[in-house]
Amino acid sequence: MNHNNSITVQGSASASAVPDTMSLSLAVENHHAQAAEAFEQVSAGAQSLITAVLSVAPETNLSTSGVTLSARTAWRDEMNVLLGYDASTTLEATSVPLDAISAVLAAAVETGGDDLRIHSLRSEVSDPISALRAARELAFNDAHTKAAELAQLAGRHLGQALQIRETGPDSAVPLQRAGLRAMAAKSMPVLAGSQELAVNLEIQWELLDHGQAPAED
């Protein structure tokens, strides 16, 4: 197909999806004069945290994403002085049910105490297929409308779609948007919000003269 007889346009669209799970990143940190003690206290704290989270949300998937043990030092009197050791471990909790997230946070804070760190909290759509299908259809229609307008301006009309591809770093990008769906809060109120699942398409269309039939495959 001669490129003079085709036109390439981009179409984009998004479709709403309601998050049904949440994920959060939790860390346990401890400082002690002895490395073994710091590590042991973090290990015990992490085990208690795991037990607490699963006791209120047994469906949650937990995984360890990091373990660190490092010396803390300070420059004093032209010397590098050892102040003790910092130990930490990070847990990723995924597939947390929406109605359990507040209880999970409360249990984590109660169990972890001053050693607990909450790094992130995000809502997720576990099955985005339906929303992505709708977004792709809308993106295709958007591209077709643009291409038809350009073809008309050029005194031509569209034939069949020759090439279709999803563009961008990720074919489907979740865009967070504020929402009003609040979880039943045991302590901290949490809003799940909603997500717009976006799709970007790049489509090459056959460009025909008036009265010309589309090419046969």
Short mmCIF file of C-alpha atoms in Angstrom, two decimals:
data_model
loop_
_atom_site.label_atom_id
_atom_site.label_comp_id
_atom_site.label_asym_id
_atom_site.label_seq_id
_atom_site.Cartn_x
_atom_site.Cartn_y
_atom_site.Cartn_z
CA MET A 1 0.00 0.00 0.00
CA ASN A 2 1.45 3.34 -1.10
CA HIS A 3 1.67 5.69 1.89
CA ASN A 4 0.07 8.38 -0.33
CA ASN A 5 -3.03 6.20 -0.35
CA SER A 6 -3.28 5.82 3.41
CA ILE A 7 -3.71 7.99 6.45
CA THR A 8 -2.57 7.31 10.03
CA VAL A 9 -4.34 8.83 13.01
CA GLN A 10 -4.44 8.30 16.76
CA GLY A 11 -7.53 7.71 18.84
CA SER A 12 -7.81 7.75 22.61
CA ALA A 13 -10.53 7.05 25.14
CA SER A 14 -11.07 5.89 28.69
CA ALA A 15 -13.71 3.93 30.58
CA SER A 16 -14.56 3.99 34.26
CA ALA A 17 -13.84 1.03 36.49
CA VAL A 18 -14.67 0.67 40.17
CA PRO A 19 -11.71 -0.56 42.30
CA ASP A 20 -12.49 -3.70 44.24
CA THR A 21 -9.19 -4.22 46.08
CA MET A 22 -6.41 -2.14 47.58
CA SER A 23 -2.67 -2.55 48.02
CA LEU A 24 -0.36 -1.05 50.57
CA SER A 25 3.32 -1.08 51.45
CA LEU A 26 4.24 -1.53 55.12
CA ALA A 27 7.66 -1.44 56.74
CA VAL A 28 9.04 -2.31 60.16
CA GLU A 29 12.15 -0.40 61.27
CA ASN A 30 14.28 -0.60 64.41
CA HIS A 31 17.49 0.90 65.73
CA HIS A 32 19.72 -0.85 68.28
CA ALA A 33 23.29 -0.67 69.49
CA GLN A 34 23.84 -4.26 68.36
CA ALA A 35 23.22 -5.45 64.80
CA ALA A 36 21.84 -8.83 65.86
CA GLU A 37 19.38 -7.20 68.25
CA ALA A 38 18.16 -4.73 65.64
CA PHE A 39 17.67 -7.52 63.12
CA GLU A 40 15.93 -9.78 65.63
CA GLN A 41 13.49 -7.08 66.74
CA VAL A 42 12.57 -6.27 63.15
CA SER A 43 12.09 -9.97 62.39
CA ALA A 44 9.77 -10.35 65.38
CA GLY A 45 7.90 -7.18 64.48
CA ALA A 46 7.40 -8.34 60.89
CA GLN A 47 6.04 -11.69 62.01
CA SER A 48 3.59 -9.98 64.37
CA LEU A 49 2.55 -7.62 61.57
CA ILE A 50 1.91 -10.52 59.19
CA THR A 51 -0.23 -12.27 61.78
CA ALA A 52 -2.21 -9.10 62.52
CA VAL A 53 -2.94 -8.32 58.86
CA LEU A 54 -4.03 -11.85 58.03
CA SER A 55 -6.23 -12.03 61.12
CA VAL A 56 -8.46 -9.22 59.81
CA ALA A 57 -8.04 -9.85 56.06
CA PRO A 58 -7.10 -13.49 55.37
CA GLU A 59 -7.55 -12.98 51.60
CA THR A 60 -4.61 -10.57 51.52
CA ASN A 61 -1.49 -11.59 49.60
CA LEU A 62 1.69 -10.69 51.47
CA SER A 63 5.22 -10.63 50.10
CA THR A 64 8.56 -9.30 51.34
CA SER A 65 10.04 -6.68 49.02
CA GLY A 66 13.11 -5.68 51.01
CA VAL A 67 15.32 -6.42 54.03
CA THR A 68 18.09 -4.08 55.16
CA LEU A 69 20.67 -3.94 57.95
CA SER A 70 23.09 -1.02 58.05
CA ALA A 71 25.36 0.80 60.44
CA ARG A 72 24.45 4.31 61.58
CA THR A 73 27.47 6.58 61.97
CA ALA A 74 28.23 10.23 62.67
CA TRP A 75 31.33 12.39 62.16
CA ARG A 76 32.50 13.63 65.54
CA ASP A 77 35.86 15.09 66.54
CA GLU A 78 37.26 14.23 63.11
CA MET A 79 36.27 10.60 63.57
CA ASN A 80 33.52 8.42 62.15
CA VAL A 81 31.68 7.20 65.27
CA LEU A 82 29.39 4.15 65.25
CA LEU A 83 25.95 5.01 66.68
CA GLY A 84 24.35 1.61 66.25
CA TYR A 85 22.52 -0.36 63.59
CA ASP A 86 19.31 0.20 61.61
CA ALA A 87 17.31 -2.79 60.43
CA SER A 88 14.14 -2.81 58.36
CA THR A 89 11.91 -5.02 56.28
CA THR A 90 9.16 -4.05 53.84
CA LEU A 91 5.95 -6.00 53.22
CA GLU A 92 3.70 -5.57 50.18
CA ALA A 93 0.04 -6.34 50.87
CA THR A 94 -2.08 -6.84 47.75
CA SER A 95 -5.65 -7.97 47.07
CA VAL A 96 -6.86 -6.37 50.31
CA PRO A 97 -10.70 -6.26 50.18
CA LEU A 98 -12.09 -2.74 50.18
CA ASP A 99 -14.19 -3.32 53.26
CA ALA A 100 -11.14 -4.59 55.19
CA ILE A 101 -8.57 -1.90 54.43
CA SER A 102 -9.37 0.30 57.44
CA ALA A 103 -9.20 -2.71 59.76
CA VAL A 104 -5.87 -3.71 58.21
CA LEU A 105 -4.43 -0.23 58.80
CA ALA A 106 -5.69 -0.20 62.39
CA ALA A 107 -4.28 -3.66 63.09
CA ALA A 108 -0.93 -2.72 61.53
CA VAL A 109 -0.60 0.47 63.58
CA GLU A 110 -1.64 -1.24 66.79
CA THR A 111 0.80 -4.10 66.25
CA GLY A 112 3.74 -2.21 64.76
CA GLY A 113 3.64 0.78 67.08
CA ASP A 114 6.52 3.22 66.70
CA ASP A 115 8.42 0.78 64.46
CA LEU A 116 5.73 0.78 61.74
CA ARG A 117 6.01 2.81 58.54
CA ILE A 118 3.23 3.07 55.93
CA HIS A 119 4.80 3.86 52.57
CA SER A 120 1.89 3.73 50.12
CA LEU A 121 -1.79 2.96 49.67
CA ARG A 122 -3.47 2.51 46.28
CA SER A 123 -6.76 1.23 44.92
CA GLU A 124 -6.81 -1.40 42.18
CA VAL A 125 -9.19 -3.02 39.70
CA SER A 126 -8.63 -6.77 39.83
CA ASP A 127 -10.48 -7.48 36.56
CA PRO A 128 -10.23 -4.49 34.17
CA ILE A 129 -11.12 -6.46 31.00
CA SER A 130 -14.65 -5.09 30.53
CA ALA A 131 -13.56 -1.49 31.01
CA LEU A 132 -10.61 -1.92 28.63
CA ARG A 133 -12.85 -3.40 25.95
CA ALA A 134 -15.15 -0.42 26.19
CA ALA A 135 -12.19 1.99 26.07
CA ARG A 136 -10.75 0.28 22.98
CA GLU A 137 -14.07 0.55 21.14
CA LEU A 138 -14.32 4.24 22.00
CA ALA A 139 -10.69 4.83 20.96
CA PHE A 140 -11.29 3.07 17.62
CA ASN A 141 -14.37 5.22 16.96
CA ASP A 142 -12.39 8.33 17.89
CA ALA A 143 -9.67 7.43 15.37
CA HIS A 144 -12.25 6.66 12.67
CA THR A 145 -13.99 10.00 13.15
CA LYS A 146 -10.72 11.92 12.87
CA ALA A 147 -9.59 9.97 9.81
CA ALA A 148 -12.94 10.41 8.05
CA GLU A 149 -12.86 14.18 8.63
CA LEU A 150 -9.32 14.45 7.23
CA ALA A 151 -10.16 12.26 4.25
CA GLN A 152 -13.18 14.43 3.45
CA LEU A 153 -11.04 17.57 3.58
CA ALA A 154 -8.68 15.92 1.10
CA GLY A 155 -11.52 14.95 -1.22
CA ARG A 156 -11.12 11.25 -0.44
CA HIS A 157 -12.89 8.64 1.67
CA LEU A 158 -11.80 5.85 3.97
CA GLY A 159 -11.41 2.20 3.14
CA GLN A 160 -10.45 -0.56 5.55
CA ALA A 161 -8.15 -0.31 8.54
CA LEU A 162 -4.69 -1.51 7.45
CA GLN A 163 -2.79 -1.49 10.74
CA ILE A 164 -3.86 -1.08 14.37
CA ARG A 165 -1.59 -0.84 17.39
CA GLU A 166 -1.84 0.37 20.95
CA THR A 167 0.69 3.08 21.69
CA GLY A 168 2.45 4.48 24.73
CA PRO A 169 4.67 2.94 27.43
CA ASP A 170 1.67 0.95 28.68
CA SER A 171 -1.23 0.06 26.46
CA ALA A 172 -3.66 0.61 29.31
CA VAL A 173 -2.81 3.24 31.89
CA PRO A 174 -4.87 3.53 35.11
CA LEU A 175 -5.59 7.16 35.90
CA GLN A 176 -6.56 7.89 39.48
CA ARG A 177 -9.57 10.13 39.97
CA ALA A 178 -11.16 11.33 43.19
CA GLY A 179 -14.22 9.40 44.26
CA LEU A 180 -16.72 9.23 47.05
CA ARG A 181 -16.81 5.55 47.90
CA ALA A 182 -15.72 5.50 51.54
CA MET A 183 -14.77 2.39 53.43
CA ALA A 184 -16.42 1.61 56.75
CA ALA A 185 -13.69 2.99 58.95
CA LYS A 186 -12.57 1.35 62.14
CA SER A 187 -10.07 4.18 62.53
CA MET A 188 -8.66 5.90 59.44
CA PRO A 189 -11.30 6.67 56.75
CA VAL A 190 -10.19 5.49 53.31
CA LEU A 191 -11.64 6.51 49.93
CA ALA A 192 -11.32 3.92 47.18
CA GLY A 193 -12.30 6.40 44.47
CA SER A 194 -12.58 5.27 40.86
CA GLN A 195 -10.20 4.65 37.99
CA GLU A 196 -10.25 5.65 34.36
CA LEU A 197 -8.58 2.95 32.25
CA ALA A 198 -7.17 4.71 29.20
CA VAL A 199 -6.38 3.22 25.79
CA ASN A 200 -4.46 4.90 22.94
CA LEU A 201 -4.63 3.48 19.41
CA GLU A 202 -2.71 4.32 16.26
CA ILE A 203 -4.58 3.21 13.14
CA GLN A 204 -3.58 3.34 9.48
CA TRP A 205 -6.57 3.58 7.15
CA GLU A 206 -6.82 2.94 3.45
CA LEU A 207 -7.44 6.23 1.63
CA LEU A 208 -9.65 5.93 -1.48
CA ASP A 209 -10.87 8.14 -4.27
CA HIS A 210 -14.63 8.60 -4.51
CA GLY A 211 -16.12 5.60 -6.30
CA GLN A 212 -13.05 3.44 -5.64
CA ALA A 213 -13.68 0.09 -3.91
CA PRO A 214 -11.55 -1.06 -0.98
CA ALA A 215 -8.62 -3.33 -1.84
CA GLU A 216 -9.15 -7.08 -1.56
CA ASP A 217 -7.17 -8.97 1.09
#
